[in-house]
Amino acid sequence: MAVQRTLSIIKPDAVGKNVIGDIIRRFEENGLSVIATRMSHLSAAEAGRFYEVHAERPFYKDLCAFMSSGPILAMVLEGKNAVALNRQLMGATNPKEAEAGTIRADHADSIDANAVHGSDSAENAAIEINFFFANLDLHSRG
Ligand code: IDP
Ligand code: MG
């Protein structure tokens, strides 16, 4: 599998719990490199633009309110099979269904406050990376 990039976001709940380091450690221990980081506090409108694909879903408004409720840490992860590997480390969207040892099983409280975001495809990763970062912000290890 080729080297890929993916967007990870540590959501406001996990930033508030002070577990940024624990989450990044899991990425690094599993062969992913952090090649860009940015701490932001999004407005609800900015969160809405990021999650535009979910605009018609019933939870969209709550999701935008939650994602703008405090600072987040956006980062770009690079490594072999990065998109799927990050999703595996995250665990299922609903922490009650997340496999033991995953980030969401260990740090998420609910389907709303579920600790992390991760791109779901290489195509969406490129769009999401572009939302937060310019080309010059990416420091590839390759
Ligand atoms: P993902 O984050 O695992 O990719 P998505 O289906 O893309 O999950 O949903 C985006 C985010 O929207 C989730 O991480 C979660 O915070 C929220 N979400 C998804 N489904 C629900 C739901 O049924 N109720 C409330 N929030 C939800
Ligand atoms: Mg998703």
Short mmCIF file of C-alpha atoms and ligand atoms in Angstrom, two decimals:
data_model
loop_
_atom_site.label_atom_id
_atom_site.label_comp_id
_atom_site.label_asym_id
_atom_site.label_seq_id
_atom_site.Cartn_x
_atom_site.Cartn_y
_atom_site.Cartn_z
CA MET A 1 0.00 0.00 0.00
CA ALA A 2 1.30 3.40 -0.99
CA VAL A 3 2.24 6.19 1.38
CA GLN A 4 -0.83 8.37 1.96
CA ARG A 5 -1.80 11.51 3.85
CA THR A 6 -4.91 11.94 5.95
CA LEU A 7 -6.46 14.67 8.08
CA SER A 8 -6.88 14.03 11.80
CA ILE A 9 -8.64 16.40 14.18
CA ILE A 10 -8.47 16.13 17.95
CA LYS A 11 -11.95 17.42 18.84
CA PRO A 12 -12.80 19.92 21.63
CA ASP A 13 -13.68 17.18 24.16
CA ALA A 14 -10.28 15.48 23.86
CA VAL A 15 -8.37 18.79 23.84
CA GLY A 16 -10.31 19.69 27.01
CA LYS A 17 -9.30 16.38 28.64
CA ASN A 18 -5.62 17.15 27.96
CA VAL A 19 -5.02 13.95 26.00
CA ILE A 20 -3.42 15.46 22.87
CA GLY A 21 -0.12 13.75 23.69
CA ASP A 22 -1.71 10.34 24.24
CA ILE A 23 -3.49 10.52 20.88
CA ILE A 24 -0.41 11.62 18.94
CA ARG A 25 1.66 8.89 20.65
CA ARG A 26 -0.73 6.26 19.23
CA PHE A 27 -0.25 7.65 15.72
CA GLU A 28 3.53 7.69 16.00
CA GLU A 29 3.74 4.23 17.58
CA ASN A 30 1.73 2.86 14.67
CA GLY A 31 3.98 4.22 11.94
CA LEU A 32 2.24 7.52 11.15
CA SER A 33 4.20 10.79 11.09
CA VAL A 34 2.71 14.18 11.98
CA ILE A 35 3.70 16.42 9.06
CA ALA A 36 1.60 19.50 9.95
CA THR A 37 -0.37 20.76 12.95
CA ARG A 38 -2.69 23.68 13.60
CA MET A 39 -4.67 24.57 16.69
CA SER A 40 -7.86 26.45 15.81
CA HIS A 41 -11.08 27.53 17.45
CA LEU A 42 -13.61 27.32 14.61
CA SER A 43 -16.76 29.41 14.43
CA ALA A 44 -19.99 27.43 13.95
CA ALA A 45 -20.04 28.65 10.32
CA GLU A 46 -16.49 27.38 9.72
CA ALA A 47 -17.35 24.01 11.30
CA GLY A 48 -20.40 23.97 9.03
CA ARG A 49 -18.21 24.40 5.96
CA PHE A 50 -15.89 21.61 7.06
CA TYR A 51 -18.83 19.22 7.63
CA GLU A 52 -20.85 20.39 4.61
CA VAL A 53 -21.30 16.76 3.42
CA HIS A 54 -23.45 16.19 6.51
CA ALA A 55 -25.60 19.33 6.01
CA GLU A 56 -28.80 17.31 5.51
CA ARG A 57 -28.24 15.01 8.49
CA PRO A 58 -30.34 15.55 11.64
CA PHE A 59 -27.23 15.90 13.84
CA TYR A 60 -25.58 18.60 11.66
CA LYS A 61 -26.46 21.60 13.86
CA ASP A 62 -25.34 19.84 17.07
CA LEU A 63 -22.15 18.70 15.33
CA CYS A 64 -21.29 22.28 14.27
CA ALA A 65 -22.07 23.60 17.76
CA PHE A 66 -19.86 20.94 19.34
CA MET A 67 -16.96 21.39 16.91
CA SER A 68 -16.96 25.15 17.60
CA SER A 69 -17.29 24.76 21.40
CA GLY A 70 -13.53 24.91 22.06
CA PRO A 71 -10.12 24.62 20.45
CA ILE A 72 -9.29 21.69 18.18
CA LEU A 73 -5.96 20.36 16.93
CA ALA A 74 -5.95 19.65 13.21
CA MET A 75 -3.03 17.66 11.86
CA VAL A 76 -1.86 15.86 8.76
CA LEU A 77 -0.70 12.27 9.22
CA GLU A 78 1.51 10.59 6.65
CA GLY A 79 2.40 6.93 6.31
CA LYS A 80 1.61 3.64 4.60
CA ASN A 81 -2.15 3.16 4.31
CA ALA A 82 -2.65 6.30 6.46
CA VAL A 83 -6.38 6.77 5.76
CA ALA A 84 -7.47 3.29 6.82
CA LEU A 85 -4.85 2.98 9.56
CA ASN A 86 -6.04 6.22 11.20
CA ARG A 87 -9.68 5.03 11.01
CA GLN A 88 -8.63 1.75 12.65
CA LEU A 89 -6.81 3.56 15.49
CA MET A 90 -9.84 5.87 15.98
CA GLY A 91 -12.45 3.11 16.39
CA ALA A 92 -16.15 3.25 15.50
CA THR A 93 -18.04 6.58 15.39
CA ASN A 94 -20.16 5.52 18.37
CA PRO A 95 -17.71 4.86 21.23
CA LYS A 96 -20.05 2.18 22.61
CA GLU A 97 -19.26 0.19 19.46
CA ALA A 98 -15.56 1.08 19.31
CA GLU A 99 -13.11 -1.79 19.69
CA ALA A 100 -11.17 -1.92 22.98
CA GLY A 101 -7.88 -0.06 22.83
CA THR A 102 -9.00 2.42 20.17
CA ILE A 103 -8.88 6.19 20.72
CA ARG A 104 -12.66 6.47 20.88
CA ALA A 105 -13.04 3.51 23.24
CA ASP A 106 -10.51 5.09 25.59
CA HIS A 107 -11.35 8.81 25.31
CA ALA A 108 -14.83 9.37 23.82
CA ASP A 109 -17.96 9.88 25.94
CA SER A 110 -20.71 9.82 23.29
CA ILE A 111 -21.37 9.75 19.54
CA ASP A 112 -21.31 13.57 19.62
CA ALA A 113 -18.21 14.05 21.75
CA ASN A 114 -16.14 11.32 20.15
CA ALA A 115 -12.60 12.65 20.53
CA VAL A 116 -11.29 12.53 16.97
CA HIS A 117 -12.08 13.08 13.31
CA GLY A 118 -10.35 11.19 10.49
CA SER A 119 -10.76 11.44 6.72
CA ASP A 120 -12.72 8.51 5.26
CA SER A 121 -10.98 8.30 1.84
CA ALA A 122 -7.83 9.53 0.12
CA GLU A 123 -10.00 11.82 -2.01
CA ASN A 124 -11.70 13.44 1.01
CA ALA A 125 -8.34 13.61 2.80
CA ALA A 126 -6.99 15.88 0.05
CA ILE A 127 -10.04 18.17 0.35
CA GLU A 128 -9.91 18.24 4.17
CA ILE A 129 -6.13 18.84 4.30
CA ASN A 130 -6.68 21.76 1.96
CA PHE A 131 -9.31 23.20 4.32
CA PHE A 132 -6.74 23.71 7.11
CA PHE A 133 -3.31 23.74 5.45
CA ALA A 134 -1.38 25.27 2.58
CA ASN A 135 1.18 23.24 0.66
CA LEU A 136 4.04 25.05 2.40
CA ASP A 137 2.70 23.91 5.82
CA LEU A 138 3.26 20.22 4.99
CA HIS A 139 6.62 18.78 5.97
CA SER A 140 6.76 15.33 4.41
CA ARG A 141 9.19 12.76 5.89
CA GLY A 142 9.23 10.85 2.62
P1 IDP B 1 -16.88 9.62 11.55
O1 IDP B 1 -16.43 10.81 12.37
O2 IDP B 1 -16.63 8.32 12.27
O3 IDP B 1 -16.32 9.63 10.14
P2 IDP B 1 -19.41 10.47 10.36
O4 IDP B 1 -20.54 9.55 10.02
O5 IDP B 1 -18.60 11.04 9.25
O6 IDP B 1 -18.48 9.71 11.42
O7 IDP B 1 -20.05 11.65 11.22
C1 IDP B 1 -19.30 12.83 11.52
C2 IDP B 1 -19.48 13.15 12.97
O8 IDP B 1 -20.84 13.50 13.21
C3 IDP B 1 -19.20 12.00 13.95
O9 IDP B 1 -17.84 11.87 14.29
C4 IDP B 1 -20.03 12.39 15.14
O10 IDP B 1 -19.34 13.36 15.94
C5 IDP B 1 -21.24 13.03 14.49
N1 IDP B 1 -22.32 12.05 14.33
C6 IDP B 1 -22.41 11.07 13.43
N2 IDP B 1 -23.55 10.36 13.58
C7 IDP B 1 -24.20 10.93 14.59
C8 IDP B 1 -25.45 10.65 15.22
O11 IDP B 1 -26.19 9.73 14.87
N3 IDP B 1 -25.79 11.47 16.27
C9 IDP B 1 -25.00 12.50 16.69
N4 IDP B 1 -23.80 12.79 16.11
C10 IDP B 1 -23.40 12.01 15.08
MG MG B 2 -16.68 10.94 8.60
#
